[in-house]
mmCIF file of C-alpha atoms and ligand atoms in Angstrom:
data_model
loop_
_atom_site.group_PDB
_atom_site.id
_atom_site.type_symbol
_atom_site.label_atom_id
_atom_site.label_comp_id
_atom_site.label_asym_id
_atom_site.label_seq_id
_atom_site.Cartn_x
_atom_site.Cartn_y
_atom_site.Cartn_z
ATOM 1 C CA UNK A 65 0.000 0.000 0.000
ATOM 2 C CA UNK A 66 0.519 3.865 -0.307
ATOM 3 C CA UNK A 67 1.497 3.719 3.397
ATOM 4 C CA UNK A 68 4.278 1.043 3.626
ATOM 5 C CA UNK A 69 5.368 2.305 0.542
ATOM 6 C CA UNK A 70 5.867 5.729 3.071
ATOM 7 C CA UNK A 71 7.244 3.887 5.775
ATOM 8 C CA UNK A 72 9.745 2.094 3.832
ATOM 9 C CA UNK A 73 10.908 5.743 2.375
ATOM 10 C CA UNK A 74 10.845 6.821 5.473
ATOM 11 C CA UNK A 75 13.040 4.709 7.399
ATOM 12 C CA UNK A 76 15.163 4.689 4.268
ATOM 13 C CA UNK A 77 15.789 8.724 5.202
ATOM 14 C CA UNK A 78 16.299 7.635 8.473
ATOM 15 C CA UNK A 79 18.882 5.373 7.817
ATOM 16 C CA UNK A 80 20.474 7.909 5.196
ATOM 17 C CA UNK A 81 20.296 11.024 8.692
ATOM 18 C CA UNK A 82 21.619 7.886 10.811
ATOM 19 C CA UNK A 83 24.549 7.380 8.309
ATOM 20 C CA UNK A 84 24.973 11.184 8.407
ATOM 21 C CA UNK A 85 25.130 11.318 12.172
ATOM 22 C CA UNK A 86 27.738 9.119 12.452
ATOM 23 C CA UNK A 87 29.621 11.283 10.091
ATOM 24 C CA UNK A 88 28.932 14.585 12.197
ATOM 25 C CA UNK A 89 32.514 15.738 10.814
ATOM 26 C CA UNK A 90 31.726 15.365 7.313
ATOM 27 C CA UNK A 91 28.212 17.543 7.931
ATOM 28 C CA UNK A 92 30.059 20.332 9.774
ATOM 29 C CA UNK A 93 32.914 20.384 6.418
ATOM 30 C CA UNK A 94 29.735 20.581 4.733
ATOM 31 C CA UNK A 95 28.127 23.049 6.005
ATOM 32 C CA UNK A 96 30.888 25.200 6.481
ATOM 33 C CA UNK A 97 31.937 25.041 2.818
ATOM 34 C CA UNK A 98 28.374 25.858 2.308
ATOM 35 C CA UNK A 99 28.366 28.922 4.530
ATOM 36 C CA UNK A 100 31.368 30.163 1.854
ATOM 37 C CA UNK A 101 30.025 28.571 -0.946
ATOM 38 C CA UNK A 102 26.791 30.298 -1.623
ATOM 39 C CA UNK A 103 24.886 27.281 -0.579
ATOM 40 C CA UNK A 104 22.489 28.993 1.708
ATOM 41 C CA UNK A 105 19.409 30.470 0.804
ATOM 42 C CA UNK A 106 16.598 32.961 2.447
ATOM 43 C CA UNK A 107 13.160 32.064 2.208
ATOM 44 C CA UNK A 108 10.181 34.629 3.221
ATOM 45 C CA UNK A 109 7.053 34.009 5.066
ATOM 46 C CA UNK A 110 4.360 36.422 5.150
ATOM 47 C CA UNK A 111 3.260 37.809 8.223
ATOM 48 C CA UNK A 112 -0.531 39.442 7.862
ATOM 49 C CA UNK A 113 -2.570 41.199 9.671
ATOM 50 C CA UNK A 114 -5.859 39.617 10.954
ATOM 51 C CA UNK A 115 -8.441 41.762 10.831
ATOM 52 C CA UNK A 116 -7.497 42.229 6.915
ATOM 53 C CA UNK A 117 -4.753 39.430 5.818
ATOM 54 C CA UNK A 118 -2.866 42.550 4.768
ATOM 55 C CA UNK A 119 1.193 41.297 5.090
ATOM 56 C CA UNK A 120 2.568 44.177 7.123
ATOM 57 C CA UNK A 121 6.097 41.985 7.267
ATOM 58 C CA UNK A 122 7.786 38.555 6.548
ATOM 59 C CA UNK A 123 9.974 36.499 8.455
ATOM 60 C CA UNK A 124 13.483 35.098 6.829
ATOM 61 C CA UNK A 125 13.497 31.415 7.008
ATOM 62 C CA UNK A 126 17.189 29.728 5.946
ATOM 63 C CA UNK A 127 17.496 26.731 3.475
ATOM 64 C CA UNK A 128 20.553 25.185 2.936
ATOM 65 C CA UNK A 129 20.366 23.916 -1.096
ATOM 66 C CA UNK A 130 23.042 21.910 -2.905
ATOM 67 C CA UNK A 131 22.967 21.023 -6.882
ATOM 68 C CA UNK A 132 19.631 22.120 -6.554
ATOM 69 C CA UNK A 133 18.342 20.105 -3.587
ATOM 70 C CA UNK A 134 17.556 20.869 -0.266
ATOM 71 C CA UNK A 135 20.429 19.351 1.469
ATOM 72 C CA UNK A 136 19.471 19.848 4.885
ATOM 73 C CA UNK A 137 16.431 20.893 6.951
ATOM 74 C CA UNK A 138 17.264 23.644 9.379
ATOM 75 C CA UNK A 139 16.429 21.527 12.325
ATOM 76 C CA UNK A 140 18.668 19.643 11.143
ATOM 77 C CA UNK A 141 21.464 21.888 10.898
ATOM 78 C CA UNK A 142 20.668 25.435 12.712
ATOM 79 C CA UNK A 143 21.277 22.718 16.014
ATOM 80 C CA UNK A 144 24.924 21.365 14.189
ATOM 81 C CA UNK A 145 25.523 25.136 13.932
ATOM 82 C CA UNK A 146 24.665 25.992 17.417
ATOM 83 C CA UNK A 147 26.866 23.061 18.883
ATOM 84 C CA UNK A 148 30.223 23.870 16.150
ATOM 85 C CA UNK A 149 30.098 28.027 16.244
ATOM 86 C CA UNK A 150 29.215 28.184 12.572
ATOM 87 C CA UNK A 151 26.275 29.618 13.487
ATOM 88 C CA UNK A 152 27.897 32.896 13.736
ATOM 89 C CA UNK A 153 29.030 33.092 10.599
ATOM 90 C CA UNK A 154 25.799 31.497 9.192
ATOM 91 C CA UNK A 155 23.725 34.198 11.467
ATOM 92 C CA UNK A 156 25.730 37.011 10.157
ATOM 93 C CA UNK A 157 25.003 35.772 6.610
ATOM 94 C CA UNK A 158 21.332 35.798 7.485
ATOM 95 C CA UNK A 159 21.119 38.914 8.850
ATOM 96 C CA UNK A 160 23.148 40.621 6.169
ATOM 97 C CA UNK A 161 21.139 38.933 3.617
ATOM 98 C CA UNK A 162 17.493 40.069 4.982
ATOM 99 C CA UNK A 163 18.693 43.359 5.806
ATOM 100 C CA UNK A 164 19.640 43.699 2.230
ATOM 101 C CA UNK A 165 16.297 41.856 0.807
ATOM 102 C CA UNK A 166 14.240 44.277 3.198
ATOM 103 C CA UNK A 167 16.242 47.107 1.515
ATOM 104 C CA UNK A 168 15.569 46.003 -1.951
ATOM 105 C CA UNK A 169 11.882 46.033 -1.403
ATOM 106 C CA UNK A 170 11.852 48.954 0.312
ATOM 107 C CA UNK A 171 13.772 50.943 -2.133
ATOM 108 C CA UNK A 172 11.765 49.439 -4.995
ATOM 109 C CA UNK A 173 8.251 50.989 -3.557
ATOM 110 C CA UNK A 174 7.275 47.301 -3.077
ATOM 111 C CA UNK A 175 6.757 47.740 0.494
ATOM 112 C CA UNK A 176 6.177 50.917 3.082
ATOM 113 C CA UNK A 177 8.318 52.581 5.660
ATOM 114 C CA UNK A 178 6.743 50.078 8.185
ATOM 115 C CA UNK A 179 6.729 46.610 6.651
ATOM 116 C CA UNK A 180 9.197 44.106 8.864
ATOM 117 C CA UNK A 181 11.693 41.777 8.630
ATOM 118 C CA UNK A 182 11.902 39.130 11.512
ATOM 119 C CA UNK A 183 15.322 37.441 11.797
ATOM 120 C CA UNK A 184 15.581 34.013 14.190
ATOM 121 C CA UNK A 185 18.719 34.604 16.354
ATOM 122 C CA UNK A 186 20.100 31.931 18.238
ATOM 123 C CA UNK A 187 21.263 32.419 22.077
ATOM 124 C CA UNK A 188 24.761 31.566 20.712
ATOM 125 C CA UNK A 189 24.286 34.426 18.643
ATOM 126 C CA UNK A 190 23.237 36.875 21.731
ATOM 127 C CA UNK A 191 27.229 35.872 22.767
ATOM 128 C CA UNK A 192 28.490 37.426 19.568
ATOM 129 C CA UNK A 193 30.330 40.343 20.099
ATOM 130 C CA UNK A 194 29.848 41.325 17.310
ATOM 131 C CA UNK A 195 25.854 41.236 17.058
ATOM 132 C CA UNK A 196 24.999 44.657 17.188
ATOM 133 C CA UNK A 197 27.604 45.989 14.619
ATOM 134 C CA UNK A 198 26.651 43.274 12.535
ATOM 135 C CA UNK A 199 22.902 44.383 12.566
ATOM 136 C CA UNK A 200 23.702 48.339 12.193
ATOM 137 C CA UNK A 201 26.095 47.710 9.637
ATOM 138 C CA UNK A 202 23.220 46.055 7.257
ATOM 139 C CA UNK A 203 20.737 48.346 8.878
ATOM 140 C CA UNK A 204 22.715 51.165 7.258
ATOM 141 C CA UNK A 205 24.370 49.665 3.828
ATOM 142 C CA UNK A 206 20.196 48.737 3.532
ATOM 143 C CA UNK A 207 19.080 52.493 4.381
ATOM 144 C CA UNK A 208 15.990 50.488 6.868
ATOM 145 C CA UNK A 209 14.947 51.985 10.358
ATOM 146 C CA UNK A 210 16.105 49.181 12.954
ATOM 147 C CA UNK A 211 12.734 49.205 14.267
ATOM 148 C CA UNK A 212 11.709 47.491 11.079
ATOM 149 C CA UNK A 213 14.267 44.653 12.172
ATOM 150 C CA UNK A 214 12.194 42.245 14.535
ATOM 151 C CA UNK A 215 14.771 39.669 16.333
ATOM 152 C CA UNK A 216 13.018 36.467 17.120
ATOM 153 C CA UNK A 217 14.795 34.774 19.520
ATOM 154 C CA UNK A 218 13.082 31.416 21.775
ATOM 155 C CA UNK A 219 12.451 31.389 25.563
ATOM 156 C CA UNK A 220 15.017 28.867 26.044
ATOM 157 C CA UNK A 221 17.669 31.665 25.800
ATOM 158 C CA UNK A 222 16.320 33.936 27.930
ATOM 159 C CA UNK A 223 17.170 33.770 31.276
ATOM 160 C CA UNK A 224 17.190 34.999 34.770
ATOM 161 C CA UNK A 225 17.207 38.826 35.362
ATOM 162 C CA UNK A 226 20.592 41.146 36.100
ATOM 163 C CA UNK A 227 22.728 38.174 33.599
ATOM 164 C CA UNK A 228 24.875 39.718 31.148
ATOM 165 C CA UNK A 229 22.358 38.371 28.291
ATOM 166 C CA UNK A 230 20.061 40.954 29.978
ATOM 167 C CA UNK A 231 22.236 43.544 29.029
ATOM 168 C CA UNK A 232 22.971 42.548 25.066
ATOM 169 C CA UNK A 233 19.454 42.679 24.682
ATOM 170 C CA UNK A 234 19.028 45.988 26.233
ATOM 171 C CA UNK A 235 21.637 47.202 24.455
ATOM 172 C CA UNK A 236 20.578 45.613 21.535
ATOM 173 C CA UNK A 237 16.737 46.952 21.903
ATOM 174 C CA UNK A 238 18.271 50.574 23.097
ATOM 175 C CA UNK A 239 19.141 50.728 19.822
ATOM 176 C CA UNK A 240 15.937 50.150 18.354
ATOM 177 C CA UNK A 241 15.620 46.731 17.517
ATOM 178 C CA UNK A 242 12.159 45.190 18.529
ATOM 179 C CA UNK A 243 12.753 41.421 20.108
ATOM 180 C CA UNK A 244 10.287 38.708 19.462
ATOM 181 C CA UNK A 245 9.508 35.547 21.967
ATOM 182 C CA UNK A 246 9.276 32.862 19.310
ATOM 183 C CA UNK A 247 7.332 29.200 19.653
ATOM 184 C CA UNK A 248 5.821 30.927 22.711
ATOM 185 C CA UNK A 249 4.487 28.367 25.337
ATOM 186 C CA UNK A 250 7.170 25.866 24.523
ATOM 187 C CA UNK A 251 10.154 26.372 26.828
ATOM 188 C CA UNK A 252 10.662 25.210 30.118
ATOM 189 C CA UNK A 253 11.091 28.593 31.277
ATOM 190 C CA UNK A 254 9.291 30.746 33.878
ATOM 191 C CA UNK A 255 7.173 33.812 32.745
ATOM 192 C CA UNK A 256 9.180 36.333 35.031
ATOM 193 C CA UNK A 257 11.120 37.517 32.262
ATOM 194 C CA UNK A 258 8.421 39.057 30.719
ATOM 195 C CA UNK A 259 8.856 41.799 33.615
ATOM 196 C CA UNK A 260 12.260 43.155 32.770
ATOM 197 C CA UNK A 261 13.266 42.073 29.182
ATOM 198 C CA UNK A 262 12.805 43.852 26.154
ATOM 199 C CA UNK A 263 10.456 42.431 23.832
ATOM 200 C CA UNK A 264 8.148 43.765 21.900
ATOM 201 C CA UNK A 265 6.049 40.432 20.198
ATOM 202 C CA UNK A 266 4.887 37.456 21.672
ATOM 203 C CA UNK A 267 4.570 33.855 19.376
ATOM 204 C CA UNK A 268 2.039 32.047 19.526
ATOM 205 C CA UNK A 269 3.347 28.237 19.118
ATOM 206 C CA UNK A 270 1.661 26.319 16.570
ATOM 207 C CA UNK A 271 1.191 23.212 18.752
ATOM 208 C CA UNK A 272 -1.315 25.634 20.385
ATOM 209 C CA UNK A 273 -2.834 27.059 17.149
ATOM 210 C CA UNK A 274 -3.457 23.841 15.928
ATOM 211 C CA UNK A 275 -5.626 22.649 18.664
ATOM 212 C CA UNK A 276 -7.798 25.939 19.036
ATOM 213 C CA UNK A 277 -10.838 24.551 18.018
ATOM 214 C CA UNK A 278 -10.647 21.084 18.798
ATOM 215 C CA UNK A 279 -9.171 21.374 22.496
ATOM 216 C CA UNK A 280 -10.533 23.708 24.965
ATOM 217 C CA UNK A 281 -7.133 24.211 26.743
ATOM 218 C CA UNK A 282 -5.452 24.856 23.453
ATOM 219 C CA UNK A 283 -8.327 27.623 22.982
ATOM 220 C CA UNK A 284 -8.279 29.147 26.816
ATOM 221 C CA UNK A 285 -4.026 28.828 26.351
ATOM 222 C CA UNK A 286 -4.591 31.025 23.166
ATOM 223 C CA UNK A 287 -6.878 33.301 24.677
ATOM 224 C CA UNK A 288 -4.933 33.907 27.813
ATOM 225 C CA UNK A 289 -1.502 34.423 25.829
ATOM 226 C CA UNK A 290 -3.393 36.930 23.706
ATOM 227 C CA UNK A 291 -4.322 39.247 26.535
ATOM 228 C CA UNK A 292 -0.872 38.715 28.637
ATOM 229 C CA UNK A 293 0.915 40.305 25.429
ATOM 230 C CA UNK A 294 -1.392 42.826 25.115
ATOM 231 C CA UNK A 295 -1.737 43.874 28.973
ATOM 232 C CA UNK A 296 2.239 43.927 28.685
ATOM 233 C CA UNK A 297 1.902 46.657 25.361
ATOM 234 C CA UNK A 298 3.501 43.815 22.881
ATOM 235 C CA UNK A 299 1.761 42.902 19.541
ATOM 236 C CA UNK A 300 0.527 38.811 19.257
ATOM 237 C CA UNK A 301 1.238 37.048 16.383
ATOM 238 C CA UNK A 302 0.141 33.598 16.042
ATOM 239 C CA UNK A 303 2.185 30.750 13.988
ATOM 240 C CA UNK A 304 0.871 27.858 11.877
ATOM 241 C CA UNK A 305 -2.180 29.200 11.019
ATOM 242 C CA UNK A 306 -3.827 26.689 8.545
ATOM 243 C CA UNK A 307 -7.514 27.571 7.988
ATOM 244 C CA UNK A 308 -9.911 30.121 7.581
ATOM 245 C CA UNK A 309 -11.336 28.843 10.938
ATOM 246 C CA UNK A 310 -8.263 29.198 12.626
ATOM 247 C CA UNK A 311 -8.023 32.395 11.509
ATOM 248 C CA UNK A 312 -11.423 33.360 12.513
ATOM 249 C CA UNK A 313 -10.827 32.356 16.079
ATOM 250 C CA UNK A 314 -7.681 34.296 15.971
ATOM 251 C CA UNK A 315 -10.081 37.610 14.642
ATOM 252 C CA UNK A 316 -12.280 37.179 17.387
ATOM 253 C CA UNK A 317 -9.932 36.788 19.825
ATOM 254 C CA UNK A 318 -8.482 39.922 19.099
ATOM 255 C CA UNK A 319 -5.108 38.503 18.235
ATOM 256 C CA UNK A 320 -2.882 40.873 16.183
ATOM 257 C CA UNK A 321 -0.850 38.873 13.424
ATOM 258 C CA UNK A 322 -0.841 35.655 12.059
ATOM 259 C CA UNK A 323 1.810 33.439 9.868
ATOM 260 C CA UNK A 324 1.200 29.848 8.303
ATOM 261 C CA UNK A 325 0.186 27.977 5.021
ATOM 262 C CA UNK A 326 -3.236 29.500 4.962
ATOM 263 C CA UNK A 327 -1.699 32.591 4.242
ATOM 264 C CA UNK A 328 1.549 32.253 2.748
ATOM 265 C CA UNK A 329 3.907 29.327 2.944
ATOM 266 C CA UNK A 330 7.609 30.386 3.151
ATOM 267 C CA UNK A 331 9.056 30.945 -0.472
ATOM 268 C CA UNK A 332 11.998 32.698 -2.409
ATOM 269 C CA UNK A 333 12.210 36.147 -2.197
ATOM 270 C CA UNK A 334 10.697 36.744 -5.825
ATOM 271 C CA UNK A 335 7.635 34.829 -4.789
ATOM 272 C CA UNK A 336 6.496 36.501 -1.946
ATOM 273 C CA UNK A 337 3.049 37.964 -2.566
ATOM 274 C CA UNK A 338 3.444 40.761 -0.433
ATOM 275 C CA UNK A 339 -0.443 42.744 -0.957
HETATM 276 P P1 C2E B 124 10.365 29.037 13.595
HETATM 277 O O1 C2E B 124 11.172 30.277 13.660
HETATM 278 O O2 C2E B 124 9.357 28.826 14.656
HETATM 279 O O3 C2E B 124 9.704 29.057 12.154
HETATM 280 C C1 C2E B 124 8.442 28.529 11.856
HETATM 281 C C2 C2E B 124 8.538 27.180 11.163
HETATM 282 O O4 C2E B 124 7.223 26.696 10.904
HETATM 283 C C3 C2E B 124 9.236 27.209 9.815
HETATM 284 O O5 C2E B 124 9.892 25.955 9.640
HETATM 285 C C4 C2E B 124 8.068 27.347 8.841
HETATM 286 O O6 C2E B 124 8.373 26.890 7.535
HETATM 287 C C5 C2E B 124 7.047 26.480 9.503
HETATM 288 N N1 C2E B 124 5.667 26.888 9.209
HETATM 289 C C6 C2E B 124 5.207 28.107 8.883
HETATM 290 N N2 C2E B 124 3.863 28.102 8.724
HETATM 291 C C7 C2E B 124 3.460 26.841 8.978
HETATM 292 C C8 C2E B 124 2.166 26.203 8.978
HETATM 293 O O7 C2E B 124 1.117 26.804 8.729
HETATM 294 N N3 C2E B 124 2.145 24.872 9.298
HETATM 295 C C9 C2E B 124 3.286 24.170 9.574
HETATM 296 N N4 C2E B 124 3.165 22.876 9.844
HETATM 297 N N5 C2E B 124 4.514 24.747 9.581
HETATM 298 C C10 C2E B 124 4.597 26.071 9.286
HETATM 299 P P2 C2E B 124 11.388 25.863 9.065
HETATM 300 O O8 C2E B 124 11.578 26.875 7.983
HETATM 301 O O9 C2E B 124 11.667 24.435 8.778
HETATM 302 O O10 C2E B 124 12.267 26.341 10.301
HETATM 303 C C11 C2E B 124 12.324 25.600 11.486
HETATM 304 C C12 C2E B 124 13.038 26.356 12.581
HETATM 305 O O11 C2E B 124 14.412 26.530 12.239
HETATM 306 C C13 C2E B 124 12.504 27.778 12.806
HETATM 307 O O12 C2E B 124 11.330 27.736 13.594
HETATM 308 C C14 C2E B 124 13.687 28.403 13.519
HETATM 309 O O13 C2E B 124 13.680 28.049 14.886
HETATM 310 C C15 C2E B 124 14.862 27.722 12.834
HETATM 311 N N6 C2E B 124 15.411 28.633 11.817
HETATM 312 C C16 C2E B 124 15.012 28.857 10.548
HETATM 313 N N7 C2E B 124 15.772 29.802 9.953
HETATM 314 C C17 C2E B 124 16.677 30.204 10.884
HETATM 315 C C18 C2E B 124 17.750 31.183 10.888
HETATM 316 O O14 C2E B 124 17.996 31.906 9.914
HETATM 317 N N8 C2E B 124 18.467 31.281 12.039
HETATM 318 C C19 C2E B 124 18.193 30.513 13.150
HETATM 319 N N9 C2E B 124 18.960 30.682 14.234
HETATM 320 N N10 C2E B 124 17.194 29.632 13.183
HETATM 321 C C20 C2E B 124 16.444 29.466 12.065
HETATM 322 MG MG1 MG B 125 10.750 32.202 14.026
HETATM 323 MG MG1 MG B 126 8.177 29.724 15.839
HETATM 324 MG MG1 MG B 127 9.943 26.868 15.853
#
């Protein structure tokens, strides 16, 4: 049947990743050739407003392509980057390259003064020296306002308050940057960070999204996150949003932005219908 037929493919990739595993070397040459080599790509999803599905930004989503192919998922290799450094210089890359992208649209009329770009950032990354030059120097080579640059970063590298990380992103948001808690909901983390860090967007996980209608803790969860972000000032945007009823909900519960297939899977920069 249709479904071994899955399986069998499936466990075939499996053994391929297992094979690759045990070659973790030969992944990080890889990858770090690929970093040089023009291997990595930016793909853009749309993030729309929900009261009119009008994109008012897009987030940068990295592929890593080879002859063609996608070689790699990134959470596959954004974790292989995190535990080898290269995720500086891939980060940098990224940065650079959606700083540039948002400039390109801007300067073309194909978007306003206030249309964003949201960039994941690893915690490594919030350890980089060098984060802050790296995001005014494509901030000004683009001619964007850093407050169209949103930094997504996840609750797992936020931590407790008065730690140096406390200060990069201060520093970091001081100069205008707006930070973003991504996959909200998800980390083993506690909520009293919300009281003295920076950020100016809350995520909405899509394990939560995708059980708003069907589970009634998924729906009160949504709800309550909603109204935290707003009693705290911060816009909500809500991930993985996959149909009209989803979306719906979302409207009536007031929530601010939404992302996912229903209104715009992630695609190359050309592609993005940005209306
Ligand atoms: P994320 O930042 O939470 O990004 C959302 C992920 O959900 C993306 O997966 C996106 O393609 C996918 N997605 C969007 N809409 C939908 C939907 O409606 N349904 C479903 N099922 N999925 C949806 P992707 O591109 O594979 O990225 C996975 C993760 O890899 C990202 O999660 C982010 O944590 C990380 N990542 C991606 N690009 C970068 C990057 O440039 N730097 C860093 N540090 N991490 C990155
Ligand atoms: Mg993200
Ligand atoms: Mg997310
Ligand atoms: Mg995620």
């Amino acid at each position: 049947s249709s479904k071994d037929l899955g399986r069998n493919r499936m466990s075939r990739f499996e053994s391929l990743l297992g094979e690759k595993a045990s070659s973790r070397f030969h992944m990080e040459q890889a990858l770090r050739v690929g970093i040089g080599g023009g291997e990595l790509l930016l793909e853009y999803q749309t993030v729309s407003r929900t009261s009119d599905q009008a994109a008012v930004g897009v987030e940068a989503l990295v592929r890593w392509h080879r002859d063609g192919l996608v070689h790699a998922p990134p959470n596959d290799f954004i974790p292989l980057a995190e535990s080898t450094g290269l995720i500086i210089p891939l980060g940098r890359w990224v940065i650079s390259e959606a700083v540039t992208q948002l400039g390109a649209w801007r300067h073309a009329g194909v978007v306003g003064a206030d249309f964003t770009m949201a960039i994941n950032l690893s915690p490594v990354q919030l350890s980089d020296s060098e984060l802050l030059r790296t995001l005014d120097a494509a901030c000004d080579s683009a001619e964007v306002s850093k407050s169209s640059v949103i930094l997504e970063i996840t609750e797992s590298s936020l931590v407790s308050e008065g730690s140096p990380m406390t200060d990069v992103l201060n520093s970091i948001s001081g100069a205008g940057y707006v930070f973003s808690i991504d996959d909200f909901g998800t980390g083993h983390s506690s909520l009293s960070y919300l009281r003295y860090l920076p950020t100016g967007q809350i995520k909405i996980d899509r394990s939560f999204v995708s059980g708003l209608l069907t589970n009634p803790r998924d729906a009160a969860l949504v709800a309550a996150v909603i109204g935290l972000a707003h009693d705290f000032g911060m816009i909500c945007v809500a991930e993985g949003v996959e149909t009209s009823a989803q979306l719906e909900a979302l409207q009536r519960l007031g929530c601010d932005l939404a992302q996912g297939f229903l209104l715009g899977a992630p695609v190359s920069a050309a592609d993005v219908r940005i209306t």
